[in-house]
Structure formats: C-alpha cells, structure tokens
Amino acid sequence: MPGVPYGRMTPDRPDPTEQIRVRPFRPGDAEGVAAVRRAAVPQLVCTARTVAWQAAHAPPARRARWLVAECARGRITGYAEAALAPEGRETGQGLLNVAVHPEAAGLGTGGALAAAGERHLREAGARDVHTRVSDDGYSPAFAERRGYRPGHPTRFLALDLTRAALPPVPPASALAGGIVLGTAAGLGRDLRPLYEADVECAADEPGAPTAGFPPYAEWLGPHRDRPDLDHGLSTVALAGREVVAYTLARTDGRERYWSAMTGCRRAYRGLGLARLVKLDSLHRARAAGYARAVTCNDGTNAPMLAVNRALGYAPAGAQWRYVKEL
C-alpha cells in the first residue's frame, strides 16, 4: 500500500492538481515500477530486469494484472499487482500489492490503484484479497478506510555485511548425520528436492495465506529463471540427495542481498540447520562483495527472529498483513 505522505512541494514532486491516470503495465514501465518499489519499501531488493520478468512470466491460471499510475507528465508514481493466490480459483483468495512513490502520496494514487486491482480480482473470482501494508503512520489508516482488517505483523531486519562479526561456518566433519552444505546451483536444473523442502516449510510459515502451494511446473520458473535469484549464494543442507534445510538469496547485482526464504524440514529441526544455511549464505554474499543483507519475518515467527538476531540482524522497519472480503 502507499508510502508516507510527502510534505513541502518541490519542482520535482507531482502537482496535486494533476490528473492521475491508471493504465495497464507495459514492458517499458519496468524501470519506473522498480523505482517506485525501492522508494516505497526501501528494504526490498528490486531491479527493472526482475520487474519485467515477473510481469512477462505470470502463470495464466493466476489471472495476474499489472497496473501503473502516472501523472500528466508521464512519470510513473505508483503501481499495483493483482493476482489470484496459488489455487485461488478454488479458494477464492486474491493477492494485491500496491505501492506509491512517497513524493506522490496523498494525491489519490493509492486509492485509484487499489480500486482497479480489487475490481480485477472480483472479476477473476476472488472472494477476499490479501495485501501487505507498511507500518509508516499513514498506510494502515489508508487500508482500514478501504475496509481492510489487520492481521499479523512482519518485521524487516538488516545486517551490515561490511562490519558484521559473522562466526565461521563449521567444517563438514562437525555436521551431524552426514549432512553436507552445498548451493542451489549444485542441484542443476532439477530443483525438485528444493521444491519438496519448500512445500513442507511453507506450510508451517506463520501468517501466510492458506491458498495452497503451486505445482512444481509453476513453482519452477521463479526458482530457476528469476533474474535476481542467485543460486550460487543460496545455500542448501543435504542428506544424500534430500534438501533438508535451505535459504534462498536474491540480490540487486551491486550491493544488496535479500533472504527470500529460509526453511528446515520437520524431521531435521532443532539441529541448528536454519542458522547454518543462513550463516553460510551470508559468508558467500560478503565474499561476493555485497554490503547490506535484509530479511523479513512474520512477527510471530519467534524461532526465525531468534536465528536472525543471533546472526546480528537489527530491526529495519515493519509491515502488516491485511485482508478484505470482496
């Protein structure tokens, strides 16, 4: 949902009298959308290349629609992504992401985008819509005026890799049960072992929508071909061919690293493997020249919050999950 409202007008900021135009996303909008995302939620890793890839590769069954808002001068000031959740045609769950550049907040851009996104979801058969709202003193009230109800909080955490005192990764001989560390790159093109771990771990993730999990063919594209996903920095813990713990890394290719998902299969929990794969991945990221690591956890996920804080991550903002019945 929108970022914070802006204060004093400057020549570079939108004129409040300008008409807001909402239209479908075009491939040439990728850089403008990425800029809005980075400004509205600065914790995220977002590149124009990834935006273009996501828009072009949305699974047809998800009925995804991307929209942009632009001012009269043609500058993109906001965007929305509306889609059915996995298995959303059966469950009626829709997902809506709306972001407005902070300099354009308070002009009606967020409302126009949200209305268009909700309209699309109704037409696609959604019965409710899930979104995330920045805890910025403005966006929660905006969402609640539109009929959204707050749910779980999510916490951003950040780590300065140039200064972090990361402990060393234990040698292979110290790992229990013949477990070895590798990378997602080492799995090759067949990522089914990673998929099987992700299915199990995602089912236990607190606060997430409960619309099921995509089939392997739909899951594979974003986990094999997404431009910002770095398989060489994504660590897996293996027991034979089975992925028993993993952490997925996304980067901007310059200085920022994002922990997209970390999980450990139920039979292997309590062994410290989630911390181990994150630690190994952070060492790889620092060696590759990344300076800032960011992650996000559900506010009720005490085990992962504890793992991240033990690694040196510090609070860096928050969002709330919101839901609205359509």
Coordinates of C-alpha atoms in Angstrom, one line a residue:
M1 CA 0.0 0.0 0.0
P2 CA 1.2 3.6 -0.3
G3 CA 4.2 5.1 1.3
V4 CA 4.3 8.0 3.7
P5 CA 2.7 11.3 2.6
Y6 CA 5.1 14.0 1.3
G7 CA 5.5 17.4 2.9
R8 CA 6.6 20.6 1.2
M9 CA 6.2 20.7 -2.6
T10 CA 9.3 21.0 -4.8
P11 CA 9.6 21.3 -8.6
D12 CA 10.3 17.6 -8.8
R13 CA 7.2 16.5 -7.0
P14 CA 3.8 15.9 -8.6
D15 CA 1.4 18.8 -8.8
P16 CA -1.6 18.0 -6.6
T17 CA -3.9 19.3 -9.4
E18 CA -2.5 16.9 -12.0
Q19 CA -4.9 14.1 -13.1
I20 CA -3.9 10.6 -12.2
R21 CA -4.1 8.1 -15.0
V22 CA -4.2 4.3 -14.2
R23 CA -3.4 2.1 -17.2
P24 CA -2.0 -1.4 -17.9
F25 CA 1.7 -2.1 -17.4
R26 CA 3.9 -2.1 -20.5
P27 CA 7.4 -3.6 -20.7
G28 CA 8.9 -0.1 -20.9
D29 CA 7.5 0.7 -17.5
A30 CA 9.8 -1.7 -15.7
E31 CA 12.4 0.9 -14.6
G32 CA 9.7 3.2 -13.3
V33 CA 7.9 0.5 -11.4
A34 CA 11.2 -0.6 -9.8
A35 CA 12.0 2.9 -8.8
V36 CA 8.6 3.2 -7.1
R37 CA 9.1 -0.1 -5.3
R38 CA 12.5 0.9 -4.0
A39 CA 11.2 4.3 -2.8
A40 CA 8.0 3.0 -1.2
V41 CA 9.7 0.0 0.6
P42 CA 13.4 0.7 0.6
Q43 CA 14.2 -2.6 2.4
L44 CA 13.4 -4.6 -0.7
V45 CA 15.7 -5.7 -3.5
C46 CA 14.2 -4.7 -6.7
T47 CA 15.6 -4.3 -10.3
A48 CA 13.9 -3.3 -13.5
R49 CA 15.0 -6.6 -15.1
T50 CA 13.2 -8.6 -12.4
V51 CA 10.0 -6.5 -12.7
A52 CA 9.9 -7.1 -16.4
W53 CA 10.5 -10.8 -15.9
Q54 CA 7.7 -11.1 -13.3
A55 CA 5.2 -9.3 -15.5
A56 CA 6.1 -11.4 -18.5
H57 CA 6.0 -14.8 -16.7
A58 CA 3.0 -14.6 -14.5
P59 CA 1.2 -18.0 -14.7
P60 CA -2.0 -17.7 -16.7
A61 CA -4.1 -19.5 -14.0
R62 CA -3.2 -16.8 -11.5
R63 CA -5.0 -14.2 -13.7
A64 CA -2.3 -11.6 -12.9
R65 CA -2.8 -7.9 -13.9
W66 CA -0.2 -5.2 -13.5
L67 CA -1.2 -1.6 -13.4
V68 CA 0.7 1.7 -13.3
A69 CA -0.4 5.2 -12.2
E70 CA 1.2 8.1 -14.0
C71 CA 0.9 11.9 -13.7
A72 CA 0.1 14.2 -16.6
R73 CA 3.8 14.5 -17.4
G74 CA 4.0 10.7 -17.9
R75 CA 6.0 9.9 -14.8
I76 CA 5.1 6.6 -13.1
T77 CA 4.1 7.4 -9.5
G78 CA 2.6 4.1 -8.4
Y79 CA 1.9 0.5 -9.4
A80 CA -0.4 -2.4 -8.5
E81 CA -0.1 -6.1 -9.0
A82 CA -3.3 -8.1 -8.6
A83 CA -3.4 -11.9 -8.9
L84 CA -5.1 -15.0 -7.6
A85 CA -3.2 -16.9 -5.0
P86 CA -2.0 -20.4 -5.8
E87 CA -5.1 -22.5 -6.2
G88 CA -7.0 -19.2 -5.9
R89 CA -9.7 -20.3 -8.3
E90 CA -10.8 -22.9 -5.8
T91 CA -10.2 -21.0 -2.6
G92 CA -11.2 -17.5 -3.7
Q93 CA -8.0 -15.9 -2.3
G94 CA -6.6 -12.9 -4.1
L95 CA -3.3 -11.0 -3.6
L96 CA -2.9 -7.3 -4.2
N97 CA 0.3 -5.3 -4.0
V98 CA 0.1 -1.5 -4.2
A99 CA 3.0 0.9 -3.9
V100 CA 3.1 4.7 -4.4
H101 CA 6.2 6.8 -4.5
P102 CA 6.4 8.8 -1.2
E103 CA 6.5 12.0 -3.2
A104 CA 3.1 11.3 -4.7
A105 CA 1.3 10.0 -1.6
G106 CA -1.9 11.7 -0.6
L107 CA -2.9 12.5 -4.2
G108 CA -5.4 9.7 -4.6
T109 CA -2.9 7.4 -6.5
G110 CA -3.1 4.5 -4.0
G111 CA -6.9 4.6 -3.9
A112 CA -7.2 4.5 -7.7
L113 CA -4.8 1.6 -8.0
A114 CA -6.4 -0.3 -5.1
A115 CA -9.9 0.1 -6.6
A116 CA -8.7 -1.1 -10.1
G117 CA -6.9 -4.1 -8.5
E118 CA -9.9 -5.1 -6.4
R119 CA -12.1 -4.8 -9.4
H120 CA -9.9 -7.1 -11.4
L121 CA -9.8 -9.7 -8.5
R122 CA -13.6 -9.7 -8.3
E123 CA -13.9 -10.3 -12.0
A124 CA -11.3 -13.1 -11.6
G125 CA -13.4 -14.8 -8.9
A126 CA -11.6 -13.8 -5.7
R127 CA -13.7 -13.6 -2.6
D128 CA -11.1 -11.9 -0.4
V129 CA -7.9 -10.0 -1.0
H130 CA -4.6 -10.2 1.0
T131 CA -2.1 -7.4 1.0
R132 CA 0.9 -6.0 3.0
V133 CA 0.8 -2.5 4.4
S134 CA 3.9 -0.5 5.6
D135 CA 3.8 0.4 9.2
D136 CA 4.6 4.1 8.4
G137 CA 1.9 6.0 10.3
Y138 CA -0.2 6.5 7.1
S139 CA -0.7 3.4 5.2
P140 CA -2.6 1.3 7.9
A141 CA -5.2 4.0 8.2
F142 CA -5.5 4.2 4.4
A143 CA -6.1 0.4 4.2
E144 CA -8.6 0.4 7.1
R145 CA -10.6 3.2 5.4
R146 CA -10.9 0.9 2.4
G147 CA -12.3 -2.0 4.5
Y148 CA -9.1 -4.0 5.2
R149 CA -8.6 -5.7 8.5
P150 CA -5.1 -6.0 10.1
G151 CA -3.6 -9.4 10.7
H152 CA 0.0 -10.5 11.5
P153 CA 2.9 -8.0 11.6
T154 CA 6.0 -8.7 9.6
R155 CA 9.4 -7.4 10.6
F156 CA 12.2 -6.2 8.4
L157 CA 15.8 -6.9 9.7
A158 CA 19.0 -5.7 8.3
L159 CA 22.7 -6.5 8.6
D160 CA 25.8 -4.5 7.6
L161 CA 27.9 -7.2 6.0
T162 CA 31.0 -4.9 5.9
R163 CA 31.0 -4.8 9.8
A164 CA 29.2 -7.9 10.9
A165 CA 31.2 -10.3 13.1
L166 CA 30.0 -13.5 11.5
P167 CA 31.2 -16.7 13.2
P168 CA 33.0 -19.2 10.9
V169 CA 31.0 -21.9 9.1
P170 CA 31.7 -25.2 10.9
P171 CA 33.7 -27.8 8.9
A172 CA 31.9 -30.6 7.2
S173 CA 33.3 -33.0 9.8
A174 CA 31.3 -31.2 12.5
L175 CA 27.9 -31.6 10.9
A176 CA 25.6 -34.3 12.3
G177 CA 24.3 -37.2 10.4
G178 CA 26.4 -37.0 7.3
I179 CA 24.7 -33.7 6.3
V180 CA 26.7 -31.6 3.9
L181 CA 26.4 -28.0 2.7
G182 CA 26.0 -27.0 -1.0
T183 CA 24.3 -24.5 -3.1
A184 CA 21.2 -24.4 -5.2
A185 CA 23.5 -24.1 -8.2
G186 CA 24.8 -27.5 -7.4
L187 CA 21.4 -29.0 -7.8
G188 CA 21.5 -28.3 -11.5
R189 CA 18.3 -27.9 -13.5
D190 CA 16.3 -30.4 -11.5
L191 CA 15.2 -28.5 -8.4
R192 CA 12.6 -31.0 -7.3
P193 CA 14.5 -31.7 -4.0
L194 CA 14.3 -28.0 -3.2
Y195 CA 10.7 -27.8 -4.2
E196 CA 9.8 -30.7 -1.8
A197 CA 11.5 -28.9 1.1
D198 CA 9.8 -25.6 0.2
V199 CA 6.3 -27.3 0.1
E200 CA 6.8 -28.6 3.6
C201 CA 8.4 -25.5 5.1
A202 CA 5.9 -23.0 3.5
A203 CA 3.0 -25.0 5.1
D204 CA 4.4 -24.1 8.5
E205 CA 5.2 -20.4 7.8
P206 CA 3.2 -18.3 10.3
G207 CA 0.7 -15.7 8.9
A208 CA 0.9 -16.7 5.2
P209 CA -2.4 -17.0 3.2
T210 CA -3.6 -20.6 3.1
A211 CA -4.4 -20.9 -0.5
G212 CA -2.2 -23.9 -1.1
F213 CA 1.1 -24.3 -2.9
P214 CA 1.8 -24.1 -6.7
P215 CA 2.5 -27.3 -8.6
Y216 CA 6.2 -27.9 -9.5
A217 CA 5.8 -26.7 -13.0
E218 CA 4.5 -23.3 -11.8
W219 CA 7.0 -23.1 -8.9
L220 CA 10.0 -23.9 -11.1
G221 CA 10.1 -20.7 -13.2
P222 CA 10.5 -18.2 -10.3
H223 CA 13.0 -20.6 -8.6
R224 CA 15.1 -21.3 -11.7
D225 CA 14.9 -18.4 -14.0
R226 CA 14.0 -15.3 -11.9
P227 CA 16.8 -12.8 -12.7
D228 CA 17.6 -11.7 -9.1
L229 CA 17.7 -15.2 -7.6
D230 CA 21.3 -16.1 -7.1
H231 CA 21.7 -19.9 -6.9
G232 CA 25.4 -19.6 -6.0
L233 CA 24.5 -17.7 -2.9
S234 CA 21.5 -19.8 -2.0
T235 CA 22.8 -22.5 0.5
V236 CA 21.2 -25.9 0.9
A237 CA 21.9 -28.6 3.5
L238 CA 21.8 -32.1 2.0
A239 CA 21.2 -35.5 3.5
G240 CA 22.1 -37.5 0.4
R241 CA 20.0 -36.0 -2.4
E242 CA 17.3 -34.7 0.0
V243 CA 17.3 -30.9 0.8
V244 CA 16.7 -30.8 4.5
A245 CA 17.3 -27.1 5.0
Y246 CA 17.8 -24.1 2.6
T247 CA 18.0 -20.4 2.3
L248 CA 17.3 -18.5 -1.0
A249 CA 19.2 -15.4 -1.9
R250 CA 18.1 -12.5 -4.1
T251 CA 20.4 -9.7 -5.0
D252 CA 20.4 -6.4 -6.9
G253 CA 23.8 -7.4 -8.5
R254 CA 25.5 -4.5 -6.8
E255 CA 25.4 -4.2 -3.0
R256 CA 22.2 -5.5 -1.6
Y257 CA 21.3 -9.1 -0.6
W258 CA 17.8 -10.3 0.4
S259 CA 16.9 -13.6 2.2
A260 CA 13.9 -14.6 0.2
M261 CA 13.0 -17.8 2.2
T262 CA 14.7 -20.0 4.8
G263 CA 13.3 -23.3 5.9
C264 CA 14.2 -26.6 7.6
R265 CA 12.2 -29.8 7.1
R266 CA 10.4 -31.0 10.2
A267 CA 12.4 -34.1 10.8
Y268 CA 15.6 -32.1 11.0
R269 CA 14.5 -29.2 13.2
G270 CA 16.3 -28.5 16.4
L271 CA 19.8 -29.2 14.9
G272 CA 20.6 -25.6 14.1
L273 CA 20.4 -26.1 10.3
A274 CA 18.4 -22.9 9.6
R275 CA 21.1 -20.9 11.3
L276 CA 23.8 -22.8 9.5
V277 CA 22.5 -22.3 6.0
K278 CA 21.9 -18.6 6.6
L279 CA 25.4 -18.2 8.0
D280 CA 27.0 -20.0 5.0
S281 CA 25.0 -17.9 2.6
L282 CA 25.9 -14.6 4.4
H283 CA 29.6 -15.6 4.1
R284 CA 29.2 -16.2 0.4
A285 CA 27.4 -12.9 0.0
R286 CA 30.1 -11.0 1.7
A287 CA 32.8 -12.7 -0.3
A288 CA 30.9 -11.7 -3.4
G289 CA 31.0 -8.0 -2.4
Y290 CA 27.5 -7.5 -1.0
A291 CA 27.4 -4.9 1.7
R292 CA 23.8 -5.0 3.1
A293 CA 21.7 -8.0 3.9
V294 CA 17.9 -7.7 4.6
T295 CA 15.3 -10.2 5.5
C296 CA 11.7 -10.2 6.6
N297 CA 9.9 -12.5 9.2
D298 CA 6.4 -12.8 10.4
G299 CA 6.2 -11.1 13.8
T300 CA 5.1 -14.3 15.4
N301 CA 7.9 -16.5 14.0
A302 CA 10.0 -16.5 17.2
P303 CA 12.4 -19.2 16.0
M304 CA 13.5 -17.4 12.8
L305 CA 13.5 -14.0 14.5
A306 CA 15.9 -15.5 17.1
V307 CA 18.1 -17.0 14.4
N308 CA 18.4 -13.7 12.6
R309 CA 19.1 -11.6 15.7
A310 CA 21.8 -14.1 16.8
L311 CA 23.5 -13.5 13.4
G312 CA 23.5 -9.8 14.1
Y313 CA 20.4 -8.6 12.2
A314 CA 18.8 -5.5 13.7
P315 CA 15.2 -4.1 13.2
A316 CA 14.7 -2.1 10.0
G317 CA 11.0 -1.4 9.7
A318 CA 7.7 -3.3 9.6
Q319 CA 4.6 -4.1 7.6
W320 CA 1.2 -5.6 8.5
R321 CA -0.7 -8.3 6.6
Y322 CA -4.2 -7.1 5.8
V323 CA -7.2 -8.8 4.4
K324 CA -10.5 -7.6 2.9
E325 CA -13.6 -9.5 1.9
L326 CA -14.8 -8.8 -1.6

